[in-house]
Short mmCIF file of N, CA and C in Angstrom, two decimals:
data_model
loop_
_atom_site.label_atom_id
_atom_site.label_comp_id
_atom_site.label_asym_id
_atom_site.label_seq_id
_atom_site.Cartn_x
_atom_site.Cartn_y
_atom_site.Cartn_z
N ALA O 1 0.77 -1.19 0.00
CA ALA O 1 -0.07 0.03 0.08
C ALA O 1 0.92 1.20 0.03
N ASP O 2 1.94 1.13 0.82
CA ASP O 2 2.78 2.32 0.77
C ASP O 2 3.63 2.63 -0.52
N ALA O 3 3.83 1.56 -1.18
CA ALA O 3 4.44 1.83 -2.38
C ALA O 3 3.43 2.37 -3.55
N VAL O 4 2.25 2.03 -3.53
CA VAL O 4 1.25 2.45 -4.33
C VAL O 4 0.94 3.97 -3.99
N LYS O 5 0.90 4.33 -2.67
CA LYS O 5 0.75 5.60 -2.23
C LYS O 5 1.87 6.60 -2.79
N GLN O 6 3.21 6.02 -2.73
CA GLN O 6 4.18 6.94 -3.06
C GLN O 6 4.27 7.26 -4.70
N ASN O 7 3.52 6.41 -5.39
CA ASN O 7 3.53 6.50 -6.83
C ASN O 7 2.50 7.38 -7.29
N LEU O 8 1.55 7.75 -6.39
CA LEU O 8 0.52 8.73 -6.78
C LEU O 8 0.96 10.17 -6.94
N PRO O 9 0.48 10.82 -7.86
CA PRO O 9 0.89 12.18 -8.08
C PRO O 9 0.22 13.21 -7.15
N ASP O 10 0.90 14.11 -6.60
CA ASP O 10 0.43 14.97 -5.64
C ASP O 10 -0.44 16.18 -6.32
N ASP O 11 -0.26 16.33 -7.65
CA ASP O 11 -1.02 17.58 -8.17
C ASP O 11 -2.35 17.19 -8.81
N VAL O 12 -2.83 16.07 -8.41
CA VAL O 12 -4.32 15.73 -8.98
C VAL O 12 -5.34 15.62 -7.86
N GLU O 13 -6.52 15.80 -8.28
CA GLU O 13 -7.67 15.62 -7.32
C GLU O 13 -7.71 14.29 -6.72
N THR O 14 -8.45 14.14 -5.60
CA THR O 14 -8.71 12.75 -5.05
C THR O 14 -9.37 11.77 -5.95
N ALA O 15 -10.49 12.34 -6.60
CA ALA O 15 -11.13 11.49 -7.64
C ALA O 15 -10.14 11.00 -8.73
N GLU O 16 -9.28 11.70 -9.29
CA GLU O 16 -8.33 11.17 -10.16
C GLU O 16 -7.21 10.20 -9.69
N LYS O 17 -6.94 10.39 -8.38
CA LYS O 17 -6.05 9.39 -7.72
C LYS O 17 -6.78 8.17 -7.48
N ILE O 18 -8.05 8.21 -7.18
CA ILE O 18 -8.81 6.93 -7.07
C ILE O 18 -8.92 6.14 -8.50
N ARG O 19 -9.23 6.91 -9.50
CA ARG O 19 -9.14 6.28 -10.79
C ARG O 19 -7.92 5.73 -11.25
N LEU O 20 -6.80 6.51 -10.91
CA LEU O 20 -5.50 5.97 -11.32
C LEU O 20 -5.28 4.56 -10.47
N CYS O 21 -5.65 4.59 -9.06
CA CYS O 21 -5.47 3.28 -8.35
C CYS O 21 -6.19 2.12 -9.14
N TYR O 22 -7.43 2.44 -9.54
CA TYR O 22 -8.30 1.27 -10.08
C TYR O 22 -7.79 0.91 -11.57
N ARG O 23 -7.11 1.99 -12.17
CA ARG O 23 -6.51 1.54 -13.45
C ARG O 23 -5.33 0.69 -13.23
N ARG O 24 -4.52 0.92 -12.26
CA ARG O 24 -3.40 0.33 -12.03
C ARG O 24 -3.55 -1.13 -11.33
N MET O 25 -4.53 -1.11 -10.33
CA MET O 25 -4.79 -2.39 -9.62
C MET O 25 -5.72 -3.41 -10.42
N PHE O 26 -6.80 -2.82 -11.16
CA PHE O 26 -7.71 -3.81 -11.62
C PHE O 26 -8.02 -3.53 -13.25
N ALA O 27 -7.08 -2.75 -13.83
CA ALA O 27 -7.13 -2.40 -15.17
C ALA O 27 -8.54 -2.02 -15.71
N ARG O 28 -9.15 -1.23 -14.88
CA ARG O 28 -10.56 -0.64 -15.15
C ARG O 28 -10.78 0.53 -14.41
N GLU O 29 -11.87 1.39 -14.80
CA GLU O 29 -12.28 2.37 -14.08
C GLU O 29 -13.09 2.02 -13.08
N PRO O 30 -13.15 2.78 -11.85
CA PRO O 30 -13.96 2.52 -10.71
C PRO O 30 -15.47 2.76 -11.16
N THR O 31 -16.44 2.13 -10.60
CA THR O 31 -17.79 2.60 -11.05
C THR O 31 -18.14 3.76 -10.18
N PRO O 32 -19.30 4.41 -10.68
CA PRO O 32 -19.64 5.79 -9.96
C PRO O 32 -19.78 5.46 -8.49
N ASP O 33 -20.30 4.19 -7.94
CA ASP O 33 -20.39 3.95 -6.61
C ASP O 33 -18.98 3.85 -5.94
N GLU O 34 -18.15 3.12 -6.58
CA GLU O 34 -16.73 2.91 -5.99
C GLU O 34 -16.20 4.36 -5.73
N LEU O 35 -16.17 5.20 -6.79
CA LEU O 35 -15.63 6.43 -6.71
C LEU O 35 -16.33 7.27 -5.49
N GLN O 36 -17.62 7.25 -5.26
CA GLN O 36 -18.31 7.96 -4.32
C GLN O 36 -17.76 7.44 -2.92
N ILE O 37 -17.76 6.12 -2.83
CA ILE O 37 -17.34 5.54 -1.43
C ILE O 37 -15.91 5.96 -1.26
N GLY O 38 -14.93 5.93 -2.16
CA GLY O 38 -13.67 6.33 -2.02
C GLY O 38 -13.49 7.76 -1.35
N GLU O 39 -14.26 8.65 -2.30
CA GLU O 39 -14.15 10.02 -1.80
C GLU O 39 -14.78 10.35 -0.48
N GLU O 40 -15.93 9.43 0.00
CA GLU O 40 -16.41 9.77 1.17
C GLU O 40 -15.41 9.23 2.26
N PHE O 41 -14.89 8.01 2.04
CA PHE O 41 -13.92 7.42 3.03
C PHE O 41 -12.65 8.52 3.22
N LEU O 42 -12.16 8.92 2.15
CA LEU O 42 -11.02 9.64 2.16
C LEU O 42 -11.22 11.20 2.83
N GLY O 43 -12.41 11.66 2.53
CA GLY O 43 -12.83 12.91 3.08
C GLY O 43 -11.64 14.02 3.13
N ASP O 44 -11.71 14.71 4.20
CA ASP O 44 -10.81 15.83 4.37
C ASP O 44 -9.43 15.25 4.97
N ALA O 45 -9.32 14.08 5.53
CA ALA O 45 -8.26 13.48 6.16
C ALA O 45 -7.60 12.55 5.16
N ILE O 46 -7.37 12.99 3.95
CA ILE O 46 -6.74 12.40 2.81
C ILE O 46 -5.46 11.74 3.16
N HIS O 47 -4.56 12.37 3.77
CA HIS O 47 -3.17 11.84 4.00
C HIS O 47 -3.15 10.75 4.93
N GLU O 48 -4.07 10.79 6.01
CA GLU O 48 -4.03 9.79 7.09
C GLU O 48 -4.86 8.64 6.51
N ARG O 49 -5.69 8.71 5.55
CA ARG O 49 -6.75 7.72 5.21
C ARG O 49 -6.15 6.87 3.89
N TRP O 50 -5.24 7.42 3.14
CA TRP O 50 -4.85 6.72 2.00
C TRP O 50 -4.33 5.36 2.15
N THR O 51 -3.47 5.17 3.15
CA THR O 51 -2.99 3.74 3.50
C THR O 51 -4.11 2.76 3.80
N PRO O 52 -4.97 3.00 4.73
CA PRO O 52 -6.14 2.16 4.88
C PRO O 52 -7.06 1.95 3.72
N TYR O 53 -7.16 2.88 2.97
CA TYR O 53 -7.93 2.84 1.78
C TYR O 53 -7.20 1.92 0.68
N LEU O 54 -6.00 1.97 0.55
CA LEU O 54 -5.17 1.25 -0.41
C LEU O 54 -5.22 -0.21 0.18
N HIS O 55 -5.06 -0.35 1.47
CA HIS O 55 -5.21 -1.80 1.88
C HIS O 55 -6.44 -2.52 1.60
N ALA O 56 -7.54 -1.57 1.73
CA ALA O 56 -8.90 -2.25 1.47
C ALA O 56 -8.98 -2.68 -0.08
N LEU O 57 -8.51 -1.90 -0.93
CA LEU O 57 -8.51 -2.09 -2.30
C LEU O 57 -7.61 -3.36 -2.70
N LEU O 58 -6.42 -3.45 -1.88
CA LEU O 58 -5.57 -4.82 -2.07
C LEU O 58 -6.11 -5.84 -1.58
N SER O 59 -7.21 -5.69 -0.66
CA SER O 59 -7.81 -7.05 0.06
C SER O 59 -8.95 -7.48 -0.82
N LEU O 60 -9.28 -6.80 -1.85
CA LEU O 60 -10.47 -7.10 -2.62
C LEU O 60 -10.39 -8.35 -3.29
N ASN O 61 -11.36 -9.27 -3.56
CA ASN O 61 -11.05 -10.64 -4.32
C ASN O 61 -10.67 -10.39 -5.77
N GLU O 62 -11.09 -9.24 -6.25
CA GLU O 62 -10.79 -8.90 -7.67
C GLU O 62 -9.27 -8.64 -8.00
N PHE O 63 -8.61 -8.17 -6.72
CA PHE O 63 -7.18 -8.10 -6.80
C PHE O 63 -6.46 -9.23 -6.48
N LEU O 64 -7.05 -10.11 -5.49
CA LEU O 64 -6.38 -11.38 -5.04
C LEU O 64 -6.55 -12.49 -6.14
N TYR O 65 -7.73 -12.74 -6.73
CA TYR O 65 -7.94 -13.78 -7.58
C TYR O 65 -8.07 -13.38 -9.04
N VAL O 66 -7.60 -13.98 -9.85
CA VAL O 66 -7.73 -13.87 -11.33
C VAL O 66 -8.53 -15.21 -11.83
N GLU O 67 -9.49 -14.89 -12.54
CA GLU O 67 -10.38 -16.03 -13.06
C GLU O 67 -9.76 -16.49 -14.51
#
């Protein structure tokens, strides 16, 4: 999670960072619901919440298992 976090650009908005994470991890765009959930979770405490957010994404079945 820390390696992913370090590779996120500082000069883009939260929504674009979320999209970038989904593209890199899942090779797809986040759904509108996934984007909204991410933005709500990160809220104003973005720096403190990025690592837990990325841990959650890395724990998804979609990341762990390839069909």
